[in-house]
CSV table of C-alpha atoms in Angstrom, one decimal:
chain,number,residue,atom,x,y,z
F,1266,MET,CA,-13.6,6.4,-28.9
F,1267,THR,CA,-11.8,3.9,-26.7
F,1268,VAL,CA,-9.2,1.8,-28.3
F,1269,THR,CA,-10.1,-1.4,-26.6
F,1270,PRO,CA,-11.8,-3.5,-29.3
F,1271,GLY,CA,-9.1,-2.7,-31.9
F,1272,ALA,CA,-6.1,-3.3,-29.7
F,1273,PRO,CA,-3.8,-5.9,-31.3
F,1274,GLY,CA,-4.5,-9.5,-30.2
F,1275,ARG,CA,-7.3,-8.8,-27.8
F,1276,ALA,CA,-10.5,-10.7,-27.8
F,1277,ARG,CA,-12.8,-9.1,-30.3
F,1278,ILE,CA,-15.6,-7.9,-28.1
F,1279,GLU,CA,-17.3,-4.8,-29.4
F,1280,ALA,CA,-19.6,-4.1,-26.4
F,1281,ARG,CA,-18.4,-1.2,-24.2
F,1282,THR,CA,-19.1,-3.5,-21.2
F,1283,LEU,CA,-20.8,-6.8,-20.6
F,1284,ARG,CA,-21.7,-6.0,-17.1
F,1285,THR,CA,-25.3,-6.8,-16.3
F,1286,ASP,CA,-25.5,-5.2,-12.9
F,1287,ARG,CA,-26.5,-1.6,-12.3
F,1288,TRP,CA,-23.0,-0.3,-12.6
F,1289,TRP,CA,-24.3,3.2,-13.6
F,1290,LEU,CA,-26.1,3.7,-10.3
F,1291,ALA,CA,-23.1,4.6,-8.1
F,1292,PRO,CA,-21.7,7.3,-10.5
F,1293,LEU,CA,-25.3,8.6,-11.0
F,1294,VAL,CA,-25.8,8.9,-7.2
F,1295,THR,CA,-22.4,10.5,-6.8
F,1296,PHE,CA,-23.1,13.0,-9.7
F,1297,THR,CA,-26.5,13.9,-8.3
F,1298,GLY,CA,-25.2,14.3,-4.7
F,1299,LEU,CA,-22.2,16.5,-5.7
F,1300,MET,CA,-24.3,18.6,-8.0
F,1301,ILE,CA,-26.9,19.3,-5.3
F,1302,PHE,CA,-24.1,20.4,-3.0
F,1303,ILE,CA,-22.4,22.6,-5.7
F,1304,ILE,CA,-25.7,24.3,-6.6
F,1305,TYR,CA,-26.7,24.8,-3.0
F,1306,GLY,CA,-23.2,26.1,-2.1
F,1307,THR,CA,-23.1,28.5,-5.0
F,1308,VAL,CA,-26.5,30.0,-4.1
F,1309,ARG,CA,-25.5,30.3,-0.5
F,1310,ALA,CA,-22.0,31.7,-1.2
F,1311,PHE,CA,-23.6,34.7,-3.2
F,1312,GLN,CA,-26.7,35.1,-1.0
F,1313,ASN,CA,-24.7,37.1,1.5
F,1314,ALA,CA,-27.6,37.0,4.1
F,1315,ASN,CA,-29.1,34.8,6.7
F,1316,TYR,CA,-25.9,33.4,8.2
F,1317,TRP,CA,-25.8,34.8,11.7
F,1318,VAL,CA,-28.2,34.3,14.5
F,1319,PRO,CA,-27.2,36.9,17.1
F,1320,GLN,CA,-29.4,35.7,20.0
F,1321,TYR,CA,-27.9,32.1,19.9
F,1322,HIS,CA,-24.5,32.9,18.3
F,1323,TYR,CA,-25.1,30.5,15.4
F,1324,LEU,CA,-22.8,31.2,12.5
F,1325,ALA,CA,-23.5,29.2,9.3
F,1326,PRO,CA,-20.4,27.1,8.3
F,1327,PHE,CA,-20.3,28.5,4.8
F,1328,TYR,CA,-19.7,32.0,6.3
F,1329,SER,CA,-17.1,30.9,8.8
F,1330,PRO,CA,-14.8,32.6,9.5
F,1331,CYS,CA,-16.5,35.8,8.4
F,1332,LEU,CA,-13.5,38.0,7.6
F,1333,SER,CA,-15.0,40.7,5.4
F,1334,ALA,CA,-16.0,44.3,6.4
F,1335,VAL,CA,-19.5,43.5,5.1
F,1336,CYS,CA,-20.1,40.7,7.7
F,1337,GLU,CA,-23.0,41.2,10.0
F,1338,PRO,CA,-22.1,42.8,13.4
F,1339,GLY,CA,-21.0,40.1,15.9
F,1340,SER,CA,-20.3,37.4,13.3
F,1341,SER,CA,-16.6,38.2,12.7
F,1342,HIS,CA,-15.0,36.3,15.6
F,1343,PHE,CA,-11.6,36.6,14.1
F,1344,GLY,CA,-11.6,40.2,12.8
F,1345,GLN,CA,-12.5,41.7,9.5
F,1346,TRP,CA,-9.4,41.3,7.4
F,1347,PHE,CA,-10.8,42.3,4.0
F,1348,PRO,CA,-12.6,45.5,2.9
F,1349,ASP,CA,-16.0,45.6,1.2
F,1350,LEU,CA,-15.1,44.6,-2.4
F,1351,GLY,CA,-18.6,44.8,-3.8
F,1352,PRO,CA,-21.6,42.5,-3.9
F,1353,LEU,CA,-19.9,39.8,-6.0
F,1354,VAL,CA,-17.1,39.3,-3.5
F,1355,THR,CA,-19.0,37.9,-0.6
F,1356,PRO,CA,-17.4,36.7,2.7
F,1357,PRO,CA,-17.4,33.0,1.8
F,1358,LEU,CA,-15.1,33.6,-1.2
F,1359,PHE,CA,-12.2,34.3,1.1
F,1360,VAL,CA,-12.3,30.9,2.7
F,1361,LEU,CA,-14.1,28.6,0.3
F,1362,PRO,CA,-11.1,28.1,-2.0
F,1363,PHE,CA,-9.2,26.4,0.8
F,1364,VAL,CA,-12.2,24.3,1.9
F,1365,LEU,CA,-13.0,23.4,-1.7
F,1366,GLY,CA,-9.4,22.7,-2.5
F,1367,PHE,CA,-9.2,20.2,0.4
F,1368,ARG,CA,-12.2,18.3,-1.0
F,1369,LEU,CA,-11.3,18.7,-4.7
F,1370,THR,CA,-7.8,17.2,-4.2
F,1371,CYS,CA,-9.0,14.6,-1.7
F,1372,TYR,CA,-8.1,11.1,-2.7
F,1373,TYR,CA,-11.7,9.9,-2.2
F,1374,TYR,CA,-13.4,12.8,-4.1
F,1375,ARG,CA,-10.9,12.4,-6.9
F,1376,LYS,CA,-12.2,8.9,-7.4
F,1377,ALA,CA,-15.7,10.1,-7.1
F,1378,TYR,CA,-15.6,12.8,-9.7
F,1379,TYR,CA,-13.2,11.1,-12.0
F,1380,ARG,CA,-15.8,8.4,-12.2
F,1381,ALA,CA,-19.1,10.4,-12.0
F,1382,PHE,CA,-18.2,13.6,-14.0
F,1383,TRP,CA,-15.3,12.6,-16.2
F,1384,LEU,CA,-16.2,9.0,-16.7
F,1385,SER,CA,-12.6,7.9,-16.4
F,1386,PRO,CA,-13.8,5.2,-16.0
F,1387,PRO,CA,-17.5,5.4,-15.1
F,1388,ALA,CA,-17.3,2.1,-13.4
F,1389,CYS,CA,-14.8,-0.8,-13.2
F,1390,ALA,CA,-14.6,-2.7,-16.5
F,1391,VAL,CA,-16.7,-0.2,-18.3
F,1392,ALA,CA,-14.8,1.5,-21.1
F,1393,GLU,CA,-14.2,5.2,-20.8
F,1394,PRO,CA,-15.2,7.5,-23.7
F,1395,HIS,CA,-11.8,9.3,-24.0
F,1396,ALA,CA,-9.3,8.8,-26.8
F,1397,LYS,CA,-6.3,9.8,-24.8
F,1398,TYR,CA,-5.4,9.5,-21.1
F,1399,SER,CA,-2.5,11.0,-19.2
F,1400,GLY,CA,-3.8,10.6,-15.7
F,1401,GLU,CA,-2.3,13.0,-13.1
F,1402,THR,CA,0.9,13.6,-15.0
F,1403,ARG,CA,0.1,17.0,-16.6
F,1404,PHE,CA,-1.4,20.3,-15.6
F,1405,PRO,CA,-4.0,20.8,-14.2
F,1406,LEU,CA,-4.3,17.3,-12.6
F,1407,ILE,CA,-0.7,17.2,-11.6
F,1408,MET,CA,-1.8,19.9,-9.0
F,1409,GLN,CA,-3.6,17.1,-7.1
F,1410,ASN,CA,-0.2,16.4,-5.6
F,1411,ILE,CA,-0.5,19.5,-3.4
F,1412,HIS,CA,-3.4,17.9,-1.4
F,1413,ARG,CA,-1.3,18.1,1.8
F,1414,TYR,CA,-1.2,21.9,1.7
F,1415,PHE,CA,-5.0,22.0,1.6
F,1416,PHE,CA,-4.9,19.5,4.5
F,1417,TYR,CA,-2.7,22.0,6.4
F,1418,ALA,CA,-5.3,24.7,5.6
F,1419,ALA,CA,-8.2,22.5,6.7
F,1420,ILE,CA,-6.9,22.3,10.2
F,1421,PRO,CA,-7.4,26.0,11.1
F,1422,VAL,CA,-10.7,25.9,9.3
F,1423,ALA,CA,-11.8,23.0,11.6
F,1424,LEU,CA,-10.5,24.9,14.6
F,1425,VAL,CA,-12.6,27.9,13.6
F,1426,LEU,CA,-15.7,25.7,13.2
F,1427,THR,CA,-14.9,24.2,16.7
F,1428,TRP,CA,-14.9,27.7,18.1
F,1429,ASP,CA,-18.1,28.5,16.4
F,1430,THR,CA,-19.6,25.4,18.0
F,1431,VAL,CA,-18.3,26.4,21.5
F,1432,ILE,CA,-19.9,29.8,21.3
F,1433,ALA,CA,-23.1,28.4,20.0
F,1434,PHE,CA,-23.8,27.1,23.6
F,1435,HIS,CA,-25.3,30.5,24.1
F,1436,GLY,CA,-28.7,31.2,25.7
F,1437,LYS,CA,-31.3,33.7,24.9
F,1438,ASP,CA,-30.5,35.8,28.0
F,1439,GLY,CA,-26.8,35.8,27.3
F,1440,GLY,CA,-25.7,32.8,29.5
F,1441,PHE,CA,-25.3,29.1,28.8
F,1442,GLY,CA,-27.9,27.6,26.5
F,1443,ILE,CA,-28.4,24.7,24.2
F,1444,GLY,CA,-30.7,24.5,21.2
F,1445,LEU,CA,-31.2,22.1,18.3
F,1446,GLY,CA,-28.8,24.2,16.3
F,1447,THR,CA,-26.1,23.7,18.9
F,1448,LEU,CA,-26.5,20.0,18.7
F,1449,ILE,CA,-26.4,20.1,14.9
F,1450,MET,CA,-23.2,22.1,15.0
F,1451,VAL,CA,-21.6,19.6,17.5
F,1452,VAL,CA,-22.4,16.8,15.1
F,1453,ASN,CA,-21.2,18.8,12.1
F,1454,VAL,CA,-17.9,19.8,13.7
F,1455,SER,CA,-17.3,16.2,14.9
F,1456,LEU,CA,-17.8,14.9,11.3
F,1457,ILE,CA,-15.6,17.7,9.9
F,1458,TRP,CA,-12.8,16.7,12.3
F,1459,ALA,CA,-13.2,13.0,11.6
F,1460,TYR,CA,-13.0,13.6,7.8
F,1461,THR,CA,-10.0,15.9,8.2
F,1462,VAL,CA,-8.1,13.4,10.4
F,1463,SER,CA,-9.0,10.5,8.1
F,1464,CYS,CA,-7.2,12.3,5.2
F,1465,HIS,CA,-4.6,10.1,3.4
F,1466,SER,CA,-2.1,13.0,3.6
F,1467,CYS,CA,-2.6,13.1,7.3
F,1468,ARG,CA,-2.1,9.4,7.5
F,1469,HIS,CA,1.2,9.8,5.6
F,1470,ILE,CA,2.4,12.7,7.7
F,1471,MET,CA,1.6,11.1,11.0
F,1472,GLY,CA,3.7,8.0,10.2
F,1473,GLY,CA,2.9,6.5,6.8
F,1474,LYS,CA,6.1,7.9,5.4
F,1475,LEU,CA,8.2,5.9,7.9
F,1476,THR,CA,9.9,2.6,7.0
F,1477,HIS,CA,10.9,1.9,10.6
F,1478,PHE,CA,7.8,2.0,12.8
F,1479,SER,CA,9.8,0.4,15.6
F,1480,LYS,CA,12.0,3.5,15.9
F,1481,HIS,CA,9.1,5.9,16.2
F,1482,PRO,CA,6.5,4.3,18.5
F,1483,VAL,CA,4.5,7.5,19.0
F,1484,ARG,CA,4.2,8.2,15.3
F,1485,TYR,CA,3.4,4.5,14.8
F,1486,TRP,CA,0.5,4.8,17.3
F,1487,LEU,CA,-0.7,7.9,15.6
F,1488,TRP,CA,-0.6,6.2,12.2
F,1489,GLN,CA,-2.6,3.3,13.6
F,1490,GLN,CA,-5.3,5.6,15.0
F,1491,VAL,CA,-5.5,7.7,11.8
F,1492,SER,CA,-5.6,4.5,9.7
F,1493,LYS,CA,-8.8,3.5,11.6
F,1494,PHE,CA,-10.4,6.7,10.4
F,1495,ASN,CA,-8.8,6.5,7.0
F,1496,GLY,CA,-10.6,3.2,6.4
F,1497,LYS,CA,-13.9,5.1,6.6
F,1498,HIS,CA,-12.7,8.0,4.5
F,1499,MET,CA,-15.4,7.7,1.9
F,1500,GLN,CA,-18.2,7.5,4.5
F,1501,LEU,CA,-16.8,10.4,6.4
F,1502,ALA,CA,-16.4,12.5,3.2
F,1503,TRP,CA,-20.1,12.1,2.5
F,1504,ALA,CA,-21.3,12.4,6.1
F,1505,SER,CA,-19.3,15.6,6.6
F,1506,LEU,CA,-20.4,17.1,3.2
F,1507,ILE,CA,-24.1,16.4,4.0
F,1508,SER,CA,-23.7,17.6,7.6
F,1509,VAL,CA,-22.1,20.9,6.6
F,1510,GLY,CA,-24.8,21.5,4.1
F,1511,LEU,CA,-27.6,20.7,6.5
F,1512,THR,CA,-26.0,22.8,9.3
F,1513,ASP,CA,-25.7,25.7,6.9
F,1514,LEU,CA,-29.3,25.2,5.8
F,1515,TYR,CA,-30.6,25.1,9.4
F,1516,VAL,CA,-28.8,28.2,10.5
F,1517,SER,CA,-29.9,30.1,7.4
F,1518,LEU,CA,-33.6,29.1,8.0
F,1519,VAL,CA,-33.3,30.2,11.7
F,1520,ALA,CA,-31.5,33.4,10.7
F,1521,GLY,CA,-34.0,34.2,8.0
F,1522,GLY,CA,-36.9,33.6,10.4
F,1523,ALA,CA,-38.3,30.7,8.3
F,1524,ILE,CA,-38.2,28.5,11.4
F,1525,SER,CA,-37.4,29.1,15.1
F,1526,ASP,CA,-34.7,27.2,16.9
F,1527,LEU,CA,-35.9,24.4,19.1
F,1528,ARG,CA,-34.5,25.3,22.5
F,1529,ILE,CA,-33.5,22.6,24.9
F,1530,PHE,CA,-32.0,24.8,27.6
F,1531,ASN,CA,-32.3,28.5,27.8
V,63,MET,CA,-31.4,-29.5,-7.1
V,64,GLY,CA,-29.8,-29.2,-10.5
V,65,TYR,CA,-31.0,-27.0,-13.3
V,66,LYS,CA,-30.0,-26.0,-16.8
V,67,ALA,CA,-28.2,-22.7,-17.1
V,68,SER,CA,-27.7,-20.5,-20.1
V,69,PHE,CA,-24.1,-19.7,-20.8
V,70,LYS,CA,-22.5,-17.4,-23.4
V,71,VAL,CA,-18.8,-18.3,-23.6
V,72,TRP,CA,-16.4,-16.3,-25.8
V,73,ARG,CA,-14.6,-18.6,-28.2
V,74,GLY,CA,-11.9,-17.7,-30.7
V,75,ASP,CA,-8.3,-16.5,-31.0
V,76,ASP,CA,-6.4,-13.4,-31.7
V,77,LYS,CA,-7.8,-13.0,-35.2
V,78,ASP,CA,-11.5,-13.7,-34.7
V,79,GLY,CA,-14.0,-14.9,-32.2
V,80,GLY,CA,-17.4,-14.4,-30.6
V,81,LEU,CA,-19.9,-15.5,-28.0
V,82,HIS,CA,-21.3,-19.0,-28.2
V,83,ASP,CA,-24.5,-20.2,-26.5
V,84,PHE,CA,-24.6,-23.2,-24.3
V,85,LEU,CA,-27.2,-24.8,-22.1
V,86,VAL,CA,-25.5,-26.7,-19.4
V,87,GLU,CA,-26.3,-28.5,-16.2
V,88,VAL,CA,-25.6,-26.8,-12.9
V,89,ASN,CA,-25.6,-28.6,-9.5
V,90,GLU,CA,-25.7,-27.3,-5.9
V,91,GLY,CA,-22.4,-26.0,-4.6
V,92,GLU,CA,-20.8,-25.5,-8.0
V,93,VAL,CA,-18.6,-22.6,-9.2
V,94,VAL,CA,-18.3,-21.2,-12.7
V,95,LEU,CA,-15.2,-23.2,-13.3
V,96,ASP,CA,-17.1,-26.4,-12.6
V,97,ILE,CA,-19.5,-25.4,-15.4
V,98,ILE,CA,-16.7,-24.6,-17.8
V,99,HIS,CA,-15.2,-28.0,-17.1
V,100,ARG,CA,-18.6,-29.6,-17.7
V,101,LEU,CA,-18.8,-27.8,-21.0
V,102,GLN,CA,-15.4,-29.3,-21.9
V,103,ALA,CA,-16.5,-32.7,-20.9
V,104,THR,CA,-19.9,-32.7,-22.7
V,105,GLN,CA,-20.2,-30.1,-25.4
V,106,ALA,CA,-16.9,-28.3,-26.3
V,107,PRO,CA,-13.9,-30.6,-25.7
V,108,ASP,CA,-11.5,-28.1,-27.3
V,109,LEU,CA,-12.6,-25.2,-25.1
V,110,ALA,CA,-9.4,-23.6,-23.7
V,111,VAL,CA,-9.3,-22.5,-20.1
V,112,ARG,CA,-6.3,-22.0,-17.8
V,113,TRP,CA,-6.8,-23.3,-14.3
V,114,ASN,CA,-4.9,-25.0,-11.6
V,115,CYS,CA,-5.7,-25.0,-7.8
V,116,LYS,CA,-9.5,-24.4,-8.0
V,117,ALA,CA,-9.1,-22.8,-4.5
V,118,GLY,CA,-8.5,-19.1,-5.3
V,119,LYS,CA,-4.8,-19.4,-4.6
V,120,CYS,CA,-3.0,-20.0,-7.9
V,121,GLY,CA,-4.4,-17.0,-9.8
V,122,SER,CA,-4.7,-19.0,-13.0
V,123,CYS,CA,-8.5,-18.9,-13.9
V,124,SER,CA,-8.9,-15.1,-14.2
V,125,ALA,CA,-11.6,-14.2,-16.7
V,126,GLU,CA,-14.7,-11.9,-16.9
V,127,ILE,CA,-18.0,-13.1,-15.8
V,128,ASN,CA,-21.0,-11.0,-16.8
V,129,GLY,CA,-18.4,-8.3,-17.6
V,130,ARG,CA,-16.8,-8.3,-14.2
V,131,PRO,CA,-13.2,-9.5,-13.7
V,132,ARG,CA,-13.4,-12.5,-11.5
V,133,LEU,CA,-11.7,-15.8,-10.7
V,134,LEU,CA,-13.7,-18.6,-12.3
V,135,CYS,CA,-13.1,-20.9,-9.3
V,136,MET,CA,-14.3,-18.4,-6.7
V,137,THR,CA,-17.5,-17.3,-8.4
V,138,ARG,CA,-20.3,-19.4,-7.0
V,139,MET,CA,-23.2,-20.3,-9.3
V,140,SER,CA,-25.5,-19.6,-6.3
V,141,THR,CA,-24.8,-15.9,-6.8
V,142,PHE,CA,-26.8,-16.0,-10.1
V,143,THR,CA,-30.5,-16.6,-10.6
V,144,GLU,CA,-31.5,-19.8,-12.5
V,145,ASP,CA,-33.0,-17.8,-15.4
V,146,GLU,CA,-29.9,-15.6,-15.8
V,147,THR,CA,-27.7,-15.9,-18.8
V,148,ILE,CA,-24.1,-16.0,-17.7
V,149,THR,CA,-21.5,-14.5,-20.0
V,150,VAL,CA,-17.9,-15.7,-19.7
V,151,THR,CA,-15.1,-13.9,-21.7
V,152,PRO,CA,-11.4,-13.8,-21.4
V,153,MET,CA,-9.6,-10.8,-19.8
V,154,ARG,CA,-9.9,-8.0,-22.2
V,155,THR,CA,-6.7,-6.2,-21.5
V,156,PHE,CA,-4.3,-8.9,-22.6
V,157,PRO,CA,-4.0,-10.6,-26.1
V,158,VAL,CA,-6.1,-13.7,-26.3
V,159,ILE,CA,-4.4,-17.0,-27.2
V,160,LYS,CA,-7.5,-19.2,-27.4
V,161,ASP,CA,-11.0,-19.0,-25.9
V,162,LEU,CA,-10.6,-18.0,-22.3
V,163,VAL,CA,-6.8,-18.2,-22.2
V,164,THR,CA,-4.9,-14.9,-22.5
V,165,ASP,CA,-1.2,-14.1,-22.9
V,166,VAL,CA,-0.3,-12.3,-19.7
V,167,SER,CA,3.4,-11.9,-20.5
V,168,PHE,CA,2.9,-8.1,-20.3
V,169,ASN,CA,2.9,-8.6,-16.6
V,170,TYR,CA,6.1,-10.7,-16.5
V,171,GLN,CA,7.8,-8.0,-18.5
V,172,LYS,CA,6.7,-5.3,-16.0
V,173,ALA,CA,7.9,-7.5,-13.1
V,174,ARG,CA,11.4,-7.7,-14.7
V,175,GLU,CA,11.5,-3.9,-14.9
V,176,ILE,CA,11.5,-3.6,-11.1
V,177,PRO,CA,14.9,-3.9,-9.5
V,178,SER,CA,14.8,-6.6,-6.9
V,179,PHE,CA,15.3,-6.1,-3.2
V,180,ALA,CA,18.6,-4.4,-2.5
V,181,PRO,CA,19.9,-4.5,1.1
V,182,PRO,CA,22.3,-1.8,2.4
V,183,PRO,CA,25.9,-2.3,1.4
V,184,GLY,CA,27.7,-4.5,3.8
V,185,VAL,CA,24.6,-6.3,5.2
V,186,GLN,CA,24.7,-10.0,4.3
V,187,PRO,CA,21.6,-12.2,4.0
V,188,GLY,CA,22.2,-13.9,7.3
V,189,ASP,CA,22.5,-10.5,9.0
V,190,TYR,CA,19.0,-9.2,8.2
V,191,ARG,CA,17.3,-8.1,11.4
V,192,MET,CA,13.8,-6.6,11.2
V,193,GLN,CA,11.1,-5.9,13.7
V,194,GLN,CA,7.7,-7.5,12.9
V,195,VAL,CA,6.1,-4.1,13.2
V,196,ASP,CA,8.3,-2.8,10.4
V,197,VAL,CA,7.5,-5.6,7.9
V,198,GLU,CA,3.8,-6.3,8.6
V,199,ARG,CA,2.6,-3.4,6.5
V,200,SER,CA,4.2,-4.7,3.4
V,201,GLN,CA,3.2,-8.3,4.2
V,202,GLU,CA,-0.3,-7.5,3.1
V,203,PHE,CA,1.0,-7.1,-0.4
V,204,ARG,CA,2.6,-10.5,-0.2
V,205,LYS,CA,-0.9,-12.0,-0.3
V,206,CYS,CA,-1.0,-11.2,-4.0
V,207,ILE,CA,-1.6,-14.4,-6.1
V,208,GLU,CA,-0.8,-12.7,-9.3
V,209,CYS,CA,-4.1,-13.4,-11.0
V,210,PHE,CA,-3.7,-10.0,-12.8
V,211,LEU,CA,-7.3,-9.1,-12.4
V,212,CYS,CA,-6.2,-5.7,-11.1
V,213,GLN,CA,-4.0,-5.2,-14.2
V,214,ASN,CA,-6.9,-6.3,-16.4
V,215,THR,CA,-9.4,-3.9,-14.9
V,216,CYS,CA,-7.2,-0.9,-14.6
V,217,HIS,CA,-8.6,1.5,-17.2
V,218,VAL,CA,-5.1,3.1,-17.8
V,219,VAL,CA,-4.1,0.1,-19.9
V,220,ARG,CA,-7.5,-1.6,-20.4
V,221,ASP,CA,-8.8,1.4,-22.4
V,222,HIS,CA,-5.5,2.7,-23.6
V,223,GLU,CA,-3.2,0.1,-25.1
V,224,GLU,CA,-0.7,2.8,-25.8
V,225,ASN,CA,-0.1,3.3,-22.1
V,226,LYS,CA,1.2,-0.2,-21.6
V,227,GLN,CA,4.7,0.8,-22.3
V,228,ASN,CA,4.9,3.5,-19.6
V,229,PHE,CA,2.6,2.1,-16.9
V,230,ALA,CA,3.5,-0.8,-14.7
V,231,GLY,CA,-0.1,-1.3,-13.5
V,232,PRO,CA,-1.4,-1.6,-9.9
V,233,ARG,CA,0.1,-5.0,-9.2
V,234,PHE,CA,3.6,-3.9,-9.9
V,235,LEU,CA,3.3,-0.4,-8.4
V,236,MET,CA,2.2,-2.3,-5.3
V,237,ARG,CA,5.5,-4.3,-5.6
V,238,VAL,CA,7.4,-1.0,-5.8
V,239,ALA,CA,5.5,0.2,-2.7
V,240,GLU,CA,6.3,-3.1,-0.9
V,241,LEU,CA,10.0,-2.6,-1.5
V,242,GLU,CA,9.9,1.1,-0.7
V,243,MET,CA,8.3,0.3,2.7
V,244,HIS,CA,10.8,-2.5,3.3
V,245,PRO,CA,13.0,-1.5,6.3
V,246,LEU,CA,16.1,-2.9,4.7
V,247,ASP,CA,15.7,-1.9,1.1
V,248,ALA,CA,18.3,0.7,0.0
V,249,GLU,CA,17.2,1.3,-3.6
V,250,ASP,CA,15.6,4.6,-4.6
V,251,ARG,CA,12.0,3.4,-5.4
V,252,VAL,CA,10.3,6.8,-5.2
V,253,SER,CA,11.7,8.4,-8.3
V,254,ALA,CA,11.4,5.2,-10.3
V,255,ALA,CA,7.8,4.8,-9.3
V,256,GLN,CA,6.9,8.2,-10.9
V,257,GLU,CA,9.3,8.2,-13.8
V,258,ALA,CA,9.8,4.6,-14.8
V,259,HIS,CA,6.7,2.9,-13.7
V,260,GLY,CA,4.1,5.6,-14.4
V,261,LEU,CA,2.6,6.1,-11.0
V,262,GLY,CA,1.3,9.5,-12.1
V,263,MET,CA,-1.0,7.8,-14.6
V,264,CYS,CA,-3.0,6.2,-11.8
V,265,ASN,CA,-6.1,8.3,-11.0
V,266,ILE,CA,-6.9,6.2,-7.9
V,267,THR,CA,-10.4,5.1,-9.1
V,268,LYS,CA,-9.9,2.0,-7.0
V,269,CYS,CA,-11.0,-0.7,-9.5
V,270,CYS,CA,-7.8,-2.6,-8.7
V,271,THR,CA,-9.0,-2.8,-5.1
V,272,GLU,CA,-12.5,-3.7,-6.0
V,273,VAL,CA,-11.5,-6.8,-8.1
V,274,CYS,CA,-8.7,-8.1,-5.9
V,275,PRO,CA,-9.7,-11.6,-4.8
V,276,GLU,CA,-7.3,-11.4,-1.8
V,277,HIS,CA,-9.0,-8.2,-0.7
V,278,ILE,CA,-5.7,-6.3,-0.6
V,279,LYS,CA,-6.3,-2.6,-0.2
V,280,ILE,CA,-4.1,-1.8,-3.2
V,281,THR,CA,-5.1,1.8,-3.6
V,282,ASP,CA,-5.3,2.9,0.1
V,283,ASN,CA,-2.3,1.0,1.4
V,284,ALA,CA,0.1,0.9,-1.6
V,285,LEU,CA,-0.7,3.4,-4.4
V,286,ILE,CA,-1.7,6.4,-2.3
V,287,PRO,CA,1.2,6.0,0.2
V,288,LEU,CA,3.5,5.8,-2.8
V,289,LYS,CA,1.9,8.9,-4.3
V,290,GLU,CA,2.5,10.7,-1.0
V,291,ARG,CA,6.1,9.6,-1.0
V,292,VAL,CA,6.5,11.0,-4.5
V,293,ALA,CA,4.8,14.2,-3.3
V,294,ASP,CA,7.4,14.4,-0.5
V,295,ARG,CA,10.2,14.2,-3.0
V,296,LYS,CA,8.8,16.2,-5.9
V,297,TYR,CA,6.1,18.5,-4.9
V,298,ASP,CA,6.7,19.5,-1.3
V,299,PRO,CA,9.5,22.0,-0.6
V,300,LEU,CA,8.7,21.9,3.1
V,301,PHE,CA,9.6,18.2,3.2
V,302,ALA,CA,12.7,18.8,1.2
V,303,VAL,CA,13.9,21.3,3.9
V,304,ALA,CA,12.8,19.1,6.8
V,305,SER,CA,14.6,16.1,5.3
V,306,LEU,CA,17.9,17.9,5.8
V,307,PHE,CA,17.4,17.6,9.6
V,308,ARG,CA,15.4,14.4,9.8
V,309,ARG,CA,16.2,11.3,11.7
V,310,LYS,CA,16.5,8.0,9.9
V,311,ARG,CA,13.1,6.9,8.6
């Protein structure tokens, strides 16, 4: 139980909160949204099928880059670094830790899941249910401080997704082509880049750590540009999460033959 | 057009207290502080409330309205429906003195624990030269009116009294960030932020930013940059190596 009501000298108010608005709605929406993504991602990561559309060169983002010997022919654009390690070790498991690590240690997602999953606190001025609190001072949460390393890892991942998008301009007869899948991948990779660039660690590295902007005009300009994106970090976090899920779903449906790709050109 | 509003106002002291019901007149254009003053004038002459400027600039009338930390003088009655019961309580994080007045000396203690601005050796006050571009980032933090709503809503101390000793709270971590970003400050603020002022306790859930009446982006512009500077120093060996060759920041 929380210590609030019994704390010495405080106003004796027993209620956990006196808020009358729907303070529970935001954490509930966050919890639901993240759970949908976690369940979908887990199913897809172990499905190990329906991730490559050879005629249009669509590669599902969950399987990119496909670095395992079990990857479908043509889907490994960057080589097959890992041998077949059995059905439980699917291609996404080699890359997902870096992608998930970037999101898990992200300053926005931390806020989101501390509130929605750990209820610490569930909402502002709503008492949390935990007796003790040590914040991010101890293991494992002290590891949140390595967020910048996941940011470094997120850049090659975004570059790989960019390459996937470039080669998705591929027509049925082998030349240039555009389909609905291509456009979805363009939107997705744009949002992934915007989310990556808007990262607080990126903002810090670009120029936030400086105390003399006037001596570093280029870094100051970069910091200003990143700050514009950073102001929308929450929106970009959600938009890119939804877009990566929907892109993966679209490619999997096309690859599985459930739908056919809507072709715009060739 | 005026109407009669239902109010529940917490009354009591550090030993006992509770919510008291009032039915009080409300007129167009009024704020919650106006209603509290009307209660004093008509029904509860000994009701204690701290206030001063009535313009959202002195930071005196901090309280909780329907459970949300707000300034009484900046909360318009027009934001409530006429049939809504409005609950006004003192800030819950600090010891209550009487009714809506709390003892905020915790904050003054924390302020004293932060070493003041320290210019480089040999630079006298008249010799300070700074570019506007270098100081404008920390000028955002100077908008703080010290209402202590951020301190009140921060769950680190609101829900855990035992953390008060080791945690300065968002207002004073922002002060540390302000000095750390100051182009002429020579004190080591980064180590102190983590070790003496408890920056690691902050889990960046942004309630301080949500309640700030000056709309200072406390979390994004002060606390997270400070956490990143701590990461530079304590958790990033690459930066430690790079700092051996770096130019002046």
